CSV table of N, CA, C and O in Angstrom, one decimal:
chain,number,residue,atom,x,y,z
A,11,MET,N,19.1,5.0,77.5
A,11,MET,CA,19.1,3.8,76.1
A,11,MET,C,20.3,3.4,76.3
A,11,MET,O,20.3,2.3,75.5
A,12,GLY,N,21.5,3.5,76.8
A,12,GLY,CA,22.7,2.9,76.5
A,12,GLY,C,22.7,1.6,76.9
A,12,GLY,O,23.4,0.4,76.2
A,13,LEU,N,22.2,1.1,78.2
A,13,LEU,CA,21.8,0.0,78.6
A,13,LEU,C,21.1,-1.0,77.8
A,13,LEU,O,21.5,-2.0,77.3
A,14,LEU,N,20.2,-0.4,77.0
A,14,LEU,CA,19.1,-1.0,76.0
A,14,LEU,C,20.0,-1.3,74.7
A,14,LEU,O,20.0,-2.7,74.1
A,15,ASP,N,20.8,-0.5,74.4
A,15,ASP,CA,21.6,-0.8,73.2
A,15,ASP,C,22.8,-1.8,73.3
A,15,ASP,O,23.0,-2.4,72.2
A,16,ASP,N,23.4,-1.7,74.5
A,16,ASP,CA,24.3,-2.8,74.9
A,16,ASP,C,23.7,-4.2,74.8
A,16,ASP,O,24.3,-5.1,74.2
A,17,ALA,N,22.6,-4.3,75.6
A,17,ALA,CA,21.7,-5.6,75.5
A,17,ALA,C,21.6,-6.3,73.9
A,17,ALA,O,21.7,-7.2,73.4
A,18,LYS,N,21.0,-5.0,73.1
A,18,LYS,CA,20.8,-5.4,71.8
A,18,LYS,C,21.8,-5.9,71.1
A,18,LYS,O,21.8,-6.9,70.2
A,19,ASP,N,23.1,-4.9,71.2
A,19,ASP,CA,24.3,-5.6,70.4
A,19,ASP,C,24.7,-7.0,71.3
A,19,ASP,O,25.3,-7.7,70.3
A,20,ALA,N,24.8,-7.4,72.4
A,20,ALA,CA,25.2,-8.5,72.8
A,20,ALA,C,24.0,-9.4,72.1
A,20,ALA,O,24.8,-10.7,72.0
A,21,ALA,N,23.1,-9.4,72.1
A,21,ALA,CA,22.2,-10.3,71.4
A,21,ALA,C,22.4,-10.6,70.2
A,21,ALA,O,22.4,-11.7,69.6
A,22,GLU,N,22.7,-9.6,69.4
A,22,GLU,CA,23.0,-9.5,68.2
A,22,GLU,C,24.2,-10.3,67.9
A,22,GLU,O,24.4,-11.5,67.1
A,23,ALA,N,25.4,-10.0,68.8
A,23,ALA,CA,26.7,-10.7,68.8
A,23,ALA,C,26.4,-12.3,69.1
A,23,ALA,O,26.9,-13.4,68.0
A,24,THR,N,25.7,-12.8,70.2
A,24,THR,CA,25.5,-14.0,70.4
A,24,THR,C,24.6,-15.0,69.2
A,24,THR,O,25.2,-15.9,68.7
A,25,GLY,N,23.6,-14.0,68.6
A,25,GLY,CA,22.8,-14.6,67.1
A,25,GLY,C,23.9,-15.0,66.1
A,25,GLY,O,23.8,-15.8,65.5
A,26,LYS,N,24.7,-14.1,66.3
A,26,LYS,CA,25.6,-14.5,65.0
A,26,LYS,C,26.6,-15.6,65.2
A,26,LYS,O,26.9,-16.3,64.5
A,27,LYS,N,27.2,-15.6,66.6
A,27,LYS,CA,27.9,-16.5,67.1
A,27,LYS,C,27.4,-17.9,66.7
A,27,LYS,O,27.8,-19.2,66.6
A,28,VAL,N,26.0,-17.9,67.3
A,28,VAL,CA,25.4,-19.3,67.1
A,28,VAL,C,24.9,-19.6,65.8
A,28,VAL,O,25.1,-20.8,65.6
A,29,GLY,N,24.9,-18.6,65.0
A,29,GLY,CA,24.5,-18.9,63.4
A,29,GLY,C,25.7,-19.3,62.5
A,29,GLY,O,25.7,-20.3,61.9
A,30,ASP,N,26.8,-18.8,63.1
A,30,ASP,CA,28.1,-19.4,62.6
A,30,ASP,C,28.6,-20.9,63.4
A,30,ASP,O,29.2,-21.6,62.4
A,31,TRP,N,28.1,-21.1,64.5
A,31,TRP,CA,28.4,-22.5,65.0
A,31,TRP,C,27.6,-23.5,64.2
A,31,TRP,O,27.8,-24.5,63.9
A,32,VAL,N,26.2,-23.0,63.9
A,32,VAL,CA,25.3,-24.2,63.1
A,32,VAL,C,25.8,-24.1,61.8
A,32,VAL,O,25.6,-25.3,61.4
A,33,GLU,N,26.5,-23.0,61.3
A,33,GLU,CA,27.0,-23.4,60.0
A,33,GLU,C,28.3,-24.2,59.8
A,33,GLU,O,28.1,-25.0,59.2
A,34,ASP,N,29.1,-23.8,60.7
A,34,ASP,CA,30.1,-24.7,60.9
A,34,ASP,C,29.8,-26.3,61.3
A,34,ASP,O,30.3,-27.1,60.7
A,35,THR,N,28.7,-26.5,62.1
A,35,THR,CA,28.3,-27.9,62.5
A,35,THR,C,27.8,-28.4,61.1
A,35,THR,O,28.2,-29.7,60.6
A,36,LYS,N,27.0,-27.7,60.1
A,36,LYS,CA,26.5,-28.4,59.3
A,36,LYS,C,27.9,-28.7,58.4
A,36,LYS,O,27.4,-30.0,57.6
A,37,ASP,N,28.6,-28.1,58.0
A,37,ASP,CA,29.7,-28.2,57.1
A,37,ASP,C,30.6,-29.4,57.7
A,37,ASP,O,30.8,-30.0,56.6
A,38,ARG,N,30.7,-29.6,58.8
A,38,ARG,CA,31.4,-30.7,59.3
A,38,ARG,C,30.5,-31.9,59.1
A,38,ARG,O,31.3,-33.0,58.6
A,39,ALA,N,29.5,-31.8,59.0
A,39,ALA,CA,28.6,-33.0,59.0
A,39,ALA,C,28.6,-33.3,57.5
A,39,ALA,O,28.5,-34.4,57.3
A,40,SER,N,28.6,-32.4,56.6
A,40,SER,CA,28.5,-32.7,55.2
A,40,SER,C,30.1,-33.2,54.6
A,40,SER,O,30.2,-34.3,54.0
A,41,ASP,N,30.8,-32.8,55.4
A,41,ASP,CA,32.2,-33.2,55.1
A,41,ASP,C,32.6,-34.5,55.4
A,41,ASP,O,33.4,-35.5,54.9
A,42,LYS,N,31.6,-35.2,56.8
A,42,LYS,CA,32.0,-36.5,57.0
A,42,LYS,C,31.3,-37.3,56.2
A,42,LYS,O,31.7,-38.3,55.8
A,43,ALA,N,30.0,-37.0,55.6
A,43,ALA,CA,29.0,-37.8,54.8
A,43,ALA,C,29.8,-37.7,53.3
A,43,ALA,O,30.0,-38.8,52.8
A,44,ASP,N,30.6,-36.9,53.0
A,44,ASP,CA,31.4,-36.9,51.7
A,44,ASP,C,32.4,-37.7,51.9
A,44,ASP,O,33.0,-38.9,51.0
A,45,GLU,N,33.1,-37.8,53.0
A,45,GLU,CA,34.2,-38.5,53.4
A,45,GLU,C,33.8,-39.8,53.4
A,45,GLU,O,34.4,-41.1,53.1
A,46,ALA,N,32.7,-40.2,54.0
A,46,ALA,CA,32.3,-41.8,54.2
A,46,ALA,C,31.7,-42.1,52.8
A,46,ALA,O,32.2,-43.5,52.3
A,47,LYS,N,31.3,-41.3,52.2
A,47,LYS,CA,30.9,-42.0,50.7
A,47,LYS,C,32.3,-41.9,49.7
A,47,LYS,O,32.0,-43.4,48.9
A,48,ALA,N,33.0,-41.1,49.8
A,48,ALA,CA,34.5,-41.6,49.0
A,48,ALA,C,35.0,-42.8,49.5
A,48,ALA,O,35.8,-43.6,48.6
A,49,GLU,N,34.9,-43.3,51.1
A,49,GLU,CA,35.7,-44.4,51.7
A,49,GLU,C,34.8,-45.3,50.7
A,49,GLU,O,35.3,-46.7,50.4
A,50,SER,N,33.4,-45.6,50.9
A,50,SER,CA,32.7,-46.4,50.5
A,50,SER,C,32.9,-46.8,48.9
A,50,SER,O,32.9,-48.1,48.3
A,51,ASP,N,33.1,-45.7,47.9
A,51,ASP,CA,33.7,-45.7,46.8
A,51,ASP,C,34.9,-46.5,46.7
A,51,ASP,O,35.0,-47.5,45.5
A,52,VAL,N,35.9,-46.0,47.3
A,52,VAL,CA,37.2,-47.1,47.3
A,52,VAL,C,36.9,-48.3,47.5
A,52,VAL,O,37.3,-49.2,46.8
A,53,LYS,N,36.3,-48.7,48.4
A,53,LYS,CA,36.2,-50.1,49.0
A,53,LYS,C,35.3,-50.8,47.8
A,53,LYS,O,36.0,-52.0,47.5
A,54,SER,N,34.5,-49.9,47.4
A,54,SER,CA,33.8,-50.6,46.0
A,54,SER,C,34.6,-51.0,44.9
A,54,SER,O,34.6,-52.1,44.5
A,55,ALA,N,35.4,-50.1,44.6
A,55,ALA,CA,36.2,-50.2,43.6
A,55,ALA,C,37.8,-51.5,43.8
A,55,ALA,O,37.6,-52.2,43.1
A,56,GLU,N,38.0,-51.5,45.2
A,56,GLU,CA,38.8,-52.3,45.5
A,56,GLU,C,38.3,-53.8,45.5
A,56,GLU,O,38.5,-55.2,44.9
A,57,ARG,N,36.6,-53.8,45.6
A,57,ARG,CA,36.1,-55.3,45.9
A,57,ARG,C,36.1,-55.7,44.0
A,57,ARG,O,36.3,-56.6,43.7
A,58,GLU,N,35.7,-54.6,43.4
A,58,GLU,CA,35.6,-54.9,41.9
A,58,GLU,C,37.2,-55.8,41.4
A,58,GLU,O,37.0,-56.3,40.2
A,59,ARG,N,38.0,-54.7,41.7
A,59,ARG,CA,39.2,-55.2,41.3
A,59,ARG,C,39.7,-56.6,41.5
A,59,ARG,O,40.1,-57.2,40.6
A,60,ASP,N,39.3,-56.9,43.0
A,60,ASP,CA,39.8,-57.9,43.3
A,60,ASP,C,39.2,-59.4,42.6
A,60,ASP,O,39.5,-60.0,42.1
A,61,ALA,N,37.8,-58.9,42.5
A,61,ALA,CA,36.8,-59.8,41.6
A,61,ALA,C,37.3,-59.9,40.2
A,61,ALA,O,37.2,-61.1,39.8
A,62,THR,N,37.5,-59.1,39.5
A,62,THR,CA,38.3,-59.1,38.5
A,62,THR,C,39.4,-60.0,38.1
A,62,THR,O,39.7,-60.7,37.1
A,63,LYS,N,40.5,-59.5,39.0
A,63,LYS,CA,41.7,-60.4,39.0
A,63,LYS,C,41.6,-61.6,39.5
A,63,LYS,O,41.7,-62.8,38.8
A,64,ALA,N,40.5,-62.0,40.4
A,64,ALA,CA,40.2,-63.6,40.5
A,64,ALA,C,39.7,-64.3,39.4
A,64,ALA,O,39.8,-65.4,39.1
A,65,LYS,N,38.8,-63.6,38.5
A,65,LYS,CA,38.1,-64.1,37.6
A,65,LYS,C,39.4,-64.1,36.4
A,65,LYS,O,39.3,-65.2,35.9
A,66,ASN,N,40.0,-63.3,36.4
A,66,ASN,CA,41.1,-63.4,35.2
A,66,ASN,C,42.0,-64.6,35.8
A,66,ASN,O,42.4,-65.1,34.3
A,67,GLU,N,42.5,-64.6,37.1
A,67,GLU,CA,43.3,-65.9,37.2
A,67,GLU,C,42.6,-67.2,37.0
A,67,GLU,O,43.4,-68.3,36.4
A,68,TYR,N,41.3,-67.3,37.1
A,68,TYR,CA,40.8,-68.4,37.0
A,68,TYR,C,40.4,-68.9,35.7
A,68,TYR,O,40.7,-70.2,35.2
A,69,LYS,N,40.5,-67.8,34.6
A,69,LYS,CA,40.2,-68.2,33.3
A,69,LYS,C,41.7,-68.5,32.8
A,69,LYS,O,41.8,-69.2,31.8
A,70,GLU,N,42.7,-67.8,33.2
A,70,GLU,CA,44.0,-68.1,33.0
A,70,GLU,C,44.3,-69.5,33.5
A,70,GLU,O,45.1,-70.2,32.2
A,71,ASN,N,44.0,-70.1,34.3
A,71,ASN,CA,44.3,-71.6,34.8
A,71,ASN,C,43.5,-72.4,33.8
A,71,ASN,O,43.8,-73.7,34.1
A,72,LEU,N,42.3,-72.1,33.6
A,72,LEU,CA,41.8,-73.1,32.6
A,72,LEU,C,42.1,-73.2,31.2
A,72,LEU,O,42.2,-74.2,30.5
A,73,ARG,N,43.0,-72.2,30.6
A,73,ARG,CA,43.9,-72.2,29.7
A,73,ARG,C,45.0,-73.2,29.4
A,73,ARG,O,45.4,-73.5,28.6
A,74,ASP,N,45.5,-73.2,30.8
A,74,ASP,CA,46.7,-74.2,31.0
A,74,ASP,C,46.7,-75.4,30.9
A,74,ASP,O,45.6,-76.1,30.9
């Protein structure tokens, strides 16, 4: 039975390693998606800021 128990233990350890790897990969993908969304939000905010600044400058020039 020793050989069978060793094989079972090895299979369980391998299964745990694979499970951990899958979970880590999933977390990394989620982190990358969050990072991409945050970057997109920043770029959108910068565009909005620039558009507002341009609009305000245009209005200021009309007042002169």
